Short mmCIF file of C-alpha atoms and ligand atoms in Angstrom, two decimals:
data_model
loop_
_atom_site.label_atom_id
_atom_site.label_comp_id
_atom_site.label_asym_id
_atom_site.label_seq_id
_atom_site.Cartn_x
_atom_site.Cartn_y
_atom_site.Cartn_z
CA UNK L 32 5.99 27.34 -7.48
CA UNK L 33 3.26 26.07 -5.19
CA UNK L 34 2.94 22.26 -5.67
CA UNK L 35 -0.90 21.14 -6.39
CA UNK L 36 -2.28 18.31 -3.96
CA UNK L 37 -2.93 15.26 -4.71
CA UNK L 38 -5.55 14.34 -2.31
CA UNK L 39 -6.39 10.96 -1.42
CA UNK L 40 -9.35 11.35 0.71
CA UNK L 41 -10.85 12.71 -3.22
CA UNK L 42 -9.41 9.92 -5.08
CA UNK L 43 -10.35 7.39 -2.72
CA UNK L 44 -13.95 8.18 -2.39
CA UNK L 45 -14.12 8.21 -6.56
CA UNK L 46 -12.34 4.58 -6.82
CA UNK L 47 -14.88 3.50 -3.78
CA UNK L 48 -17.77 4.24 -5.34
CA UNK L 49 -16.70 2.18 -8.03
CA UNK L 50 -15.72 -0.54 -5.78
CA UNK L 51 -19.29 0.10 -4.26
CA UNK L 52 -21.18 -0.09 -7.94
CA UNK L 53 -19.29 -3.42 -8.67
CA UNK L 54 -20.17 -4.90 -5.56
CA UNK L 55 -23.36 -4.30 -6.52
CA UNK L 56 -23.19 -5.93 -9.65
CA UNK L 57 -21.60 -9.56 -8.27
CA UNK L 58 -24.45 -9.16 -5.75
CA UNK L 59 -27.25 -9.17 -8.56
CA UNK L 60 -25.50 -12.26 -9.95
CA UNK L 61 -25.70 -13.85 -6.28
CA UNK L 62 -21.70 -12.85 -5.53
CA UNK L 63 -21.18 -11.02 -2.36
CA UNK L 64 -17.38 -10.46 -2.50
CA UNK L 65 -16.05 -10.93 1.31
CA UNK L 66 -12.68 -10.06 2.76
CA UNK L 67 -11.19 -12.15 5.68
CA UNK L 68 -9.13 -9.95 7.90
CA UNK L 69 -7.01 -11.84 10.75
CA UNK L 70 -5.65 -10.17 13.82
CA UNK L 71 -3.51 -11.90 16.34
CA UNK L 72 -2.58 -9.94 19.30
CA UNK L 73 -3.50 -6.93 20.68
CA UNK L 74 -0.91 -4.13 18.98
CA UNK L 75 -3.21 -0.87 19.01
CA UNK L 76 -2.03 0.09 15.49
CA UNK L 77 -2.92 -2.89 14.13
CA UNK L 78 -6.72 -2.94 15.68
CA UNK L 79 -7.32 0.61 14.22
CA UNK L 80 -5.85 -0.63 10.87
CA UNK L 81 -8.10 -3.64 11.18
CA UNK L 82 -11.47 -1.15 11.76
CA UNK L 83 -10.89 0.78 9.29
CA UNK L 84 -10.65 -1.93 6.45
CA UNK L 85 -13.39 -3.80 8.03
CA UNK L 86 -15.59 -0.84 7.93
CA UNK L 87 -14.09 -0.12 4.78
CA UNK L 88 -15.40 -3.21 3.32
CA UNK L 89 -19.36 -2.52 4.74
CA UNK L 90 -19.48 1.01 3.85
CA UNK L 91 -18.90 -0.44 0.12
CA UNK L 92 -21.33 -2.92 -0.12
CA UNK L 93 -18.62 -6.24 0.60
CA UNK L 94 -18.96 -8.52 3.05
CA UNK L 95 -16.09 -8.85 6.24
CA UNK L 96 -15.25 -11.41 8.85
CA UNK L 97 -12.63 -10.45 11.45
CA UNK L 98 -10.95 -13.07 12.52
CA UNK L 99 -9.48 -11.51 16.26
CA UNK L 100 -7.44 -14.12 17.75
CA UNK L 101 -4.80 -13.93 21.35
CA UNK L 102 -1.38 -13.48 21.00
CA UNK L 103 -0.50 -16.44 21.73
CA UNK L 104 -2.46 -18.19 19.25
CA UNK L 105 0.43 -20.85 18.09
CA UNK L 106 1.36 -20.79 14.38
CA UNK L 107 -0.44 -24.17 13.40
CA UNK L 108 -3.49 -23.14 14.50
CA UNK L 109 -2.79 -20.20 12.53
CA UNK L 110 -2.14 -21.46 9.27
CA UNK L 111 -5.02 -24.08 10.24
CA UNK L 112 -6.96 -20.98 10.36
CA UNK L 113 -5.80 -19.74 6.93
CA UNK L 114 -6.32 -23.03 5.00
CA UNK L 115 -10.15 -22.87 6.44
CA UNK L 116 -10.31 -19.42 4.99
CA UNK L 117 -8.46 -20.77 1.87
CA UNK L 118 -11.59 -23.68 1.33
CA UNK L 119 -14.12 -20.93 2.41
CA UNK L 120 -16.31 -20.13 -0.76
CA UNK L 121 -17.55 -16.71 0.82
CA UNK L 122 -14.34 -15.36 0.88
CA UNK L 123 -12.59 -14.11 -1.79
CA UNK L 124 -9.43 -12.03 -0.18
CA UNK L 125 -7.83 -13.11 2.73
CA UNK L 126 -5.16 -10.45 4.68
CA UNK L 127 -3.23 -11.46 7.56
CA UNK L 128 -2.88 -7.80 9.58
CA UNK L 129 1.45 -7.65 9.91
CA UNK L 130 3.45 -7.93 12.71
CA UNK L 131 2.56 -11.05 13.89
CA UNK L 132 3.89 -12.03 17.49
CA UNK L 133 7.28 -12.86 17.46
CA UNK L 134 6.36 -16.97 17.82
CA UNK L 135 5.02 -16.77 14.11
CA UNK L 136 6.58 -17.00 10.85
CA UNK L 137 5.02 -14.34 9.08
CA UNK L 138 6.50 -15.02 5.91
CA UNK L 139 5.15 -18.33 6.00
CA UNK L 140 2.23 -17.73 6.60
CA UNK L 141 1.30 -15.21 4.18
CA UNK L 142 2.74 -18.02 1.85
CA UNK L 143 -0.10 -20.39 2.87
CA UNK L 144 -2.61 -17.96 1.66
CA UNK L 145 -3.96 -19.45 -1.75
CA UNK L 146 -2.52 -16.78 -4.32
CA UNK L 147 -5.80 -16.20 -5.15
CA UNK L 148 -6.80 -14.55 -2.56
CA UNK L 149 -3.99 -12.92 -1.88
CA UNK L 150 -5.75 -9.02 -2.03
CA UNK L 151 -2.57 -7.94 0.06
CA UNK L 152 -0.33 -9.14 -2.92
CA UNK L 153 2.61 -10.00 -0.20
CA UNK L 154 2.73 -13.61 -1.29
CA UNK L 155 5.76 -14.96 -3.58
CA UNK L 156 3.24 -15.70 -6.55
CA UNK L 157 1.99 -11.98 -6.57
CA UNK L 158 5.84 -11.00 -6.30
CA UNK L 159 6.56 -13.27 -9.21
CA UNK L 160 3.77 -11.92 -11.37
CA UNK L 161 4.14 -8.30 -10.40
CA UNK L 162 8.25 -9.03 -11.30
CA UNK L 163 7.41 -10.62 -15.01
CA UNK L 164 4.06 -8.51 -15.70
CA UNK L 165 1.72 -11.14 -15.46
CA UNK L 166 -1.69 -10.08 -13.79
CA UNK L 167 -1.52 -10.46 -10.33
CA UNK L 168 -2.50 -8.43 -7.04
CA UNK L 169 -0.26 -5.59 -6.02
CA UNK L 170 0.29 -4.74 -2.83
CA UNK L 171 -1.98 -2.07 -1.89
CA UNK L 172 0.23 1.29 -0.60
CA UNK L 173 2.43 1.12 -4.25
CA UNK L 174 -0.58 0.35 -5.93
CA UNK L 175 -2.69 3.42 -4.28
CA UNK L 176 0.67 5.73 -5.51
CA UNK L 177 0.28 4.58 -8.80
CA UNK L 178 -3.58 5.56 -9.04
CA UNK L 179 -2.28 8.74 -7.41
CA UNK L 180 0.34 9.48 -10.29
CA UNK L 181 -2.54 8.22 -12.65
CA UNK L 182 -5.12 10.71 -11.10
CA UNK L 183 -2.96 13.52 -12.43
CA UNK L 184 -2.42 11.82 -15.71
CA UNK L 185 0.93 11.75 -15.24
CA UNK L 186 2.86 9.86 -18.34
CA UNK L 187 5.95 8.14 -16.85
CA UNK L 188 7.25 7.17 -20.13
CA UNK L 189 11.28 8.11 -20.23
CA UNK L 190 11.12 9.95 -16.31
CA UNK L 191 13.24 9.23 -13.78
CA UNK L 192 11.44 7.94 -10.58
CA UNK L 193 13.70 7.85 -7.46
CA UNK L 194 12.07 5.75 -4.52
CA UNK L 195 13.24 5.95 -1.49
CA UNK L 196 12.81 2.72 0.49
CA UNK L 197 13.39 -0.89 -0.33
CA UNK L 198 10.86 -3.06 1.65
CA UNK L 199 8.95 -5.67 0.14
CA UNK L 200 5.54 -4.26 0.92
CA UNK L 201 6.17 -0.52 -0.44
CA UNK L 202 9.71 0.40 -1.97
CA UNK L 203 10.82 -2.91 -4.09
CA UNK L 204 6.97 -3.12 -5.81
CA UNK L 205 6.81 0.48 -6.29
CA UNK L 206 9.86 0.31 -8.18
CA UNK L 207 8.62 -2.43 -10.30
CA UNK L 208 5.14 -0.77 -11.08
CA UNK L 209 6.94 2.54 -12.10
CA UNK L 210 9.45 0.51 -14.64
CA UNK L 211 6.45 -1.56 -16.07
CA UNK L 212 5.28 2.18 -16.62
CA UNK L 213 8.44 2.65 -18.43
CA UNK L 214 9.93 5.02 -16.16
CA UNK L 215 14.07 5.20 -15.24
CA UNK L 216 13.59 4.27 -11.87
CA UNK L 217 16.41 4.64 -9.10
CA UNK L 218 15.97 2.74 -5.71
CA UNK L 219 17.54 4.46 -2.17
CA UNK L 220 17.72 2.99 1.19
CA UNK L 221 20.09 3.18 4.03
CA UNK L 222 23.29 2.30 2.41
CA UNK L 223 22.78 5.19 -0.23
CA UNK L 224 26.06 7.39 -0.55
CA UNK L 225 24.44 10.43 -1.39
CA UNK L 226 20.61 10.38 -1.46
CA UNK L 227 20.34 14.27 -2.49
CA UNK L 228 22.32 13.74 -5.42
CA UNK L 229 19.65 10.79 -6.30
CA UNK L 230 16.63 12.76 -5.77
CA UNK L 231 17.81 16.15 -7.48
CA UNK L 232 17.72 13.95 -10.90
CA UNK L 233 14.09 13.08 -10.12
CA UNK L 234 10.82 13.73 -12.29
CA UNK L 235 9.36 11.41 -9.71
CA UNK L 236 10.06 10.68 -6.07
CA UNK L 237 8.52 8.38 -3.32
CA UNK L 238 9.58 8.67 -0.55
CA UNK L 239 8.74 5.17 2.19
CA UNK L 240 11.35 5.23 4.76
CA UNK L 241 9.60 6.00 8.41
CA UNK L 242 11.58 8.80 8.98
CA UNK L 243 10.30 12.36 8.90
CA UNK L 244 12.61 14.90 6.89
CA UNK L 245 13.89 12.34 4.92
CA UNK L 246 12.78 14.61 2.30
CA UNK L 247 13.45 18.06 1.81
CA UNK L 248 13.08 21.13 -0.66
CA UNK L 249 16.83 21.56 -1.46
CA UNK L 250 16.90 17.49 -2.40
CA UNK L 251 14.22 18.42 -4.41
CA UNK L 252 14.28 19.64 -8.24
CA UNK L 253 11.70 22.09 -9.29
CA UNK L 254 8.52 20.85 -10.72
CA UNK L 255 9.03 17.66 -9.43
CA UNK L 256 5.90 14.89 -8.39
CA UNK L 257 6.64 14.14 -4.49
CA UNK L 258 4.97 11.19 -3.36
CA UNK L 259 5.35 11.04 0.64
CA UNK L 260 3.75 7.40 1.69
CA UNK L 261 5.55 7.98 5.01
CA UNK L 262 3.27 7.64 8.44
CA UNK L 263 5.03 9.42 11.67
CA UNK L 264 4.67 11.48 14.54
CA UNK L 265 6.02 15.00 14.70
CA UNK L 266 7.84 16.57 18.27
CA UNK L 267 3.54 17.79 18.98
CA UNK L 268 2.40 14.00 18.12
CA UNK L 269 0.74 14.82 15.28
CA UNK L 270 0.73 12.39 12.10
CA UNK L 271 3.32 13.62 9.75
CA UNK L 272 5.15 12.10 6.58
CA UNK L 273 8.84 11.60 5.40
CA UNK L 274 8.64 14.56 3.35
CA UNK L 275 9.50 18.33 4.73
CA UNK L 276 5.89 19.09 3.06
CA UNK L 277 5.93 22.45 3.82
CA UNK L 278 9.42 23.36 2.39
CA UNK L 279 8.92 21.04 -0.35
CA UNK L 280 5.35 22.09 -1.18
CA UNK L 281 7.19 25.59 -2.95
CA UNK L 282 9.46 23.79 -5.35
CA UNK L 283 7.27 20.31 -6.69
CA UNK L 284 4.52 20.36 -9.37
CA UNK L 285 2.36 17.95 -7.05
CA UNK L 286 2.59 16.60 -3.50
CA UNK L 287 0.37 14.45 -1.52
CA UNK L 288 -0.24 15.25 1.92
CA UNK L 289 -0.02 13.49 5.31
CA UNK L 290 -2.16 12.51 6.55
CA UNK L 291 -5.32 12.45 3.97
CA UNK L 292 -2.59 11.33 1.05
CA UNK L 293 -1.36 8.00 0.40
CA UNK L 294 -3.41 6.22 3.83
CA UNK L 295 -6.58 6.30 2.47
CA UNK L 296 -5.66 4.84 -0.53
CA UNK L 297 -3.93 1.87 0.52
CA UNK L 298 -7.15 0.91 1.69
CA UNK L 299 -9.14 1.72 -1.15
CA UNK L 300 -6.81 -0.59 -3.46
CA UNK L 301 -7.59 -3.36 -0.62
CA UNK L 302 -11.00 -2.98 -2.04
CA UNK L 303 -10.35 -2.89 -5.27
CA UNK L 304 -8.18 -6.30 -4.87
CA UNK L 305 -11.04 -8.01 -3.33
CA UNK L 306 -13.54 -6.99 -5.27
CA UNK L 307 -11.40 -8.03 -8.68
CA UNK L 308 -10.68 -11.81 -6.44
CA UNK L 309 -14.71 -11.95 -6.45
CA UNK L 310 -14.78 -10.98 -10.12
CA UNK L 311 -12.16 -13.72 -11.26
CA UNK L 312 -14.15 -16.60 -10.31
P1 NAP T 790 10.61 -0.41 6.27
O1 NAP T 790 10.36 -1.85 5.98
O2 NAP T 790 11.14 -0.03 7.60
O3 NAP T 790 11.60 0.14 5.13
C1 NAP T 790 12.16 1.40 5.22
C2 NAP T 790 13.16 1.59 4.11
O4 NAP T 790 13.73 2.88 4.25
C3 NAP T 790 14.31 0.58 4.11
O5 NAP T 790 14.50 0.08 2.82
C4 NAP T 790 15.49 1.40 4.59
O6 NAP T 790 16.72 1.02 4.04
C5 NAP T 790 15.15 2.77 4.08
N1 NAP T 790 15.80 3.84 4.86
C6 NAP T 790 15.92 3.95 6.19
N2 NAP T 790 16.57 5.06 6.49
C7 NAP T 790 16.89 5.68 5.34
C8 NAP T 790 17.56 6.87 5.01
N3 NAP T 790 18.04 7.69 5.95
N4 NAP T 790 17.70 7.19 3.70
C9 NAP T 790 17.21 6.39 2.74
N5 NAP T 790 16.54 5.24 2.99
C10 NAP T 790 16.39 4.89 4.28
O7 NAP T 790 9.30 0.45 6.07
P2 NAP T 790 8.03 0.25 5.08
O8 NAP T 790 7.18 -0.82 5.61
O9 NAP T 790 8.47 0.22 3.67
O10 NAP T 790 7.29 1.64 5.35
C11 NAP T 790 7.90 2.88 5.09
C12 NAP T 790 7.05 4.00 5.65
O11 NAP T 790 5.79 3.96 5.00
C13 NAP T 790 6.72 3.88 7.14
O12 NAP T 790 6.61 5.17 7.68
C14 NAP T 790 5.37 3.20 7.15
O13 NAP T 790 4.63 3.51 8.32
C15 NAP T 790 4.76 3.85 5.94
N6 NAP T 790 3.67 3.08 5.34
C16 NAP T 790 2.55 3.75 5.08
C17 NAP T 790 1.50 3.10 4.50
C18 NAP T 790 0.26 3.87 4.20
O14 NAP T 790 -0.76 3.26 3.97
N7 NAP T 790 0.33 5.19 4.17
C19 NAP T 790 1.59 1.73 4.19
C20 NAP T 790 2.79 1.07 4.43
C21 NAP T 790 3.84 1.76 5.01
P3 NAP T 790 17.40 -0.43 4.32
O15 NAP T 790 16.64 -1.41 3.47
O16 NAP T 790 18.80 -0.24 3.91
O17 NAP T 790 17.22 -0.70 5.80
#
């Protein structure tokens, strides 16, 4: 077998020109959805993540204010920062870029952004909603997966989703979104015994560890959907995922690639978040 790609770059530029045609709308009824980014500090991955979101937001027709602050900004001026950004009426998402400096409690200040404007969906409330199925945003990577497995109209009804990964911004909501979906869903991290043993038994895997290999095609059973949302170097420097895509590639039914895969859409569901924040009021 020769797994099909699911390719982001495609997916995201269909669900953006959505994103763009809504914009559009709000703006004939005098809405111009904006997006607050804030970066504090100068980490280089962080100020390309920032770039790309903010031109993101103006190749799509919504309106962006960077908010680029020193790394030693202290944390009241910070969350002084966020409640201005909270009263702002031009602003309808708000995303603090993570890590913050050491100095900074970054969990609370993601919980001082009003819940409505929480298009990152990290805050307790979108937890909470995301946990009960109430609407809410979801954070963007899990989110972008599910669109992925949607894409493919893949029906998760009674299959057994294995994620690998338990962090509260990928692996814990991706589990939730796949059992609202009515999948069996299995969660791995460190502590696993035997993660092949797991992931043999899976319809479904994503894989969001940070580790490349975590993933390969013996761990893998045939005809399986491989979701690698993943982001690391390989020995030449060159982006890879968690997933042995190659050797996996010959056994699954789908795979998405790194990069061009699950990246771009993480960013495309920012979008979409802010754009249904604007369309809420
Ligand atoms: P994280 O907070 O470091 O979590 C990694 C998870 O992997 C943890 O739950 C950890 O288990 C588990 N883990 C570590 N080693 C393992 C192993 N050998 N077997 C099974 N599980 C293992 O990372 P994250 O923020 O979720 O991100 C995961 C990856 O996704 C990273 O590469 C990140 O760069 C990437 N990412 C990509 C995007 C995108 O847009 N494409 C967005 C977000 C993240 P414990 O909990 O036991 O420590």
């Amino acid at each position: 077998m020769t797994a099909q790609l699911i390719n982001g770059n495609d997916l995201s530029a269909k669900l953006r020109a959505d994103v763009a045609q809504r914009a559009a709308a709000l703006k004939a009824r005098g809405i111009t959805p904006g997006l607050a980014v804030v970066l504090v500090g100068d980490n280089p991955a962080s100020q390309v993540y920032v770039r790309n979101k903010v031109k993101a937001c103006a190749d799509n027709g919504l309106h962006s204010v960077l908010e680029k602050h020193p790394a030693d900004m202290s944390e009241a001026d910070l969350l002084a920062l966020v409640d201005r950004l909270n009263k702002d009426a031009s602003i309808h998402g708000i995303l603090v870029q993570l890590p913050l400096p050491a100095h900074i409690d970054a969990q609370k200040v993601i919980e001082s952004i009003a819940p409505e404007k929480d298009v990152d969906g990290f805050h307790v409330a979108s937890a909470g909603a995301l946990m009960v199925g109430q609407p809410g945003f979801w954070p963007c990577t899990p989110y972008g997966c599910m669109k992925m497995l949607e894409s493919i109209g893949y029906d998760l009804k009674g299959k057994h989703a294995v994620v690998i990964g338990r962090s509260n911004i990928v692996g814990k909501p991706m589990a939730l979104m796949l059992l609202q979906k009515d999948a069996t869903v299995t969660v791995c991290h460190s502590r696993t015994k035997d993660l092949k043993a797991q992931t043999l038994q899976a319809d479904v895997i994503v894989a969001a560890v940070g580790k490349r290999d975590v993933l390969t095609f013996d761990m893998v059973k045939p005809g399986a959907v491989v979701i690698d949302v993943g982001m690391n170097r390989d020995d030449a420097g060159k982006l890879c995922g968690d997933v042995d895509f190659e050797g996996v590639s010959k056994v699954a039914s789908y795979i998405t690639p790194v990069p061009g895969g699950v990246g771009p859409m993480t960013i495309t569901m920012l979008l979409v978040n802010t754009i249904e924040a604007a369309e809420r009021l």
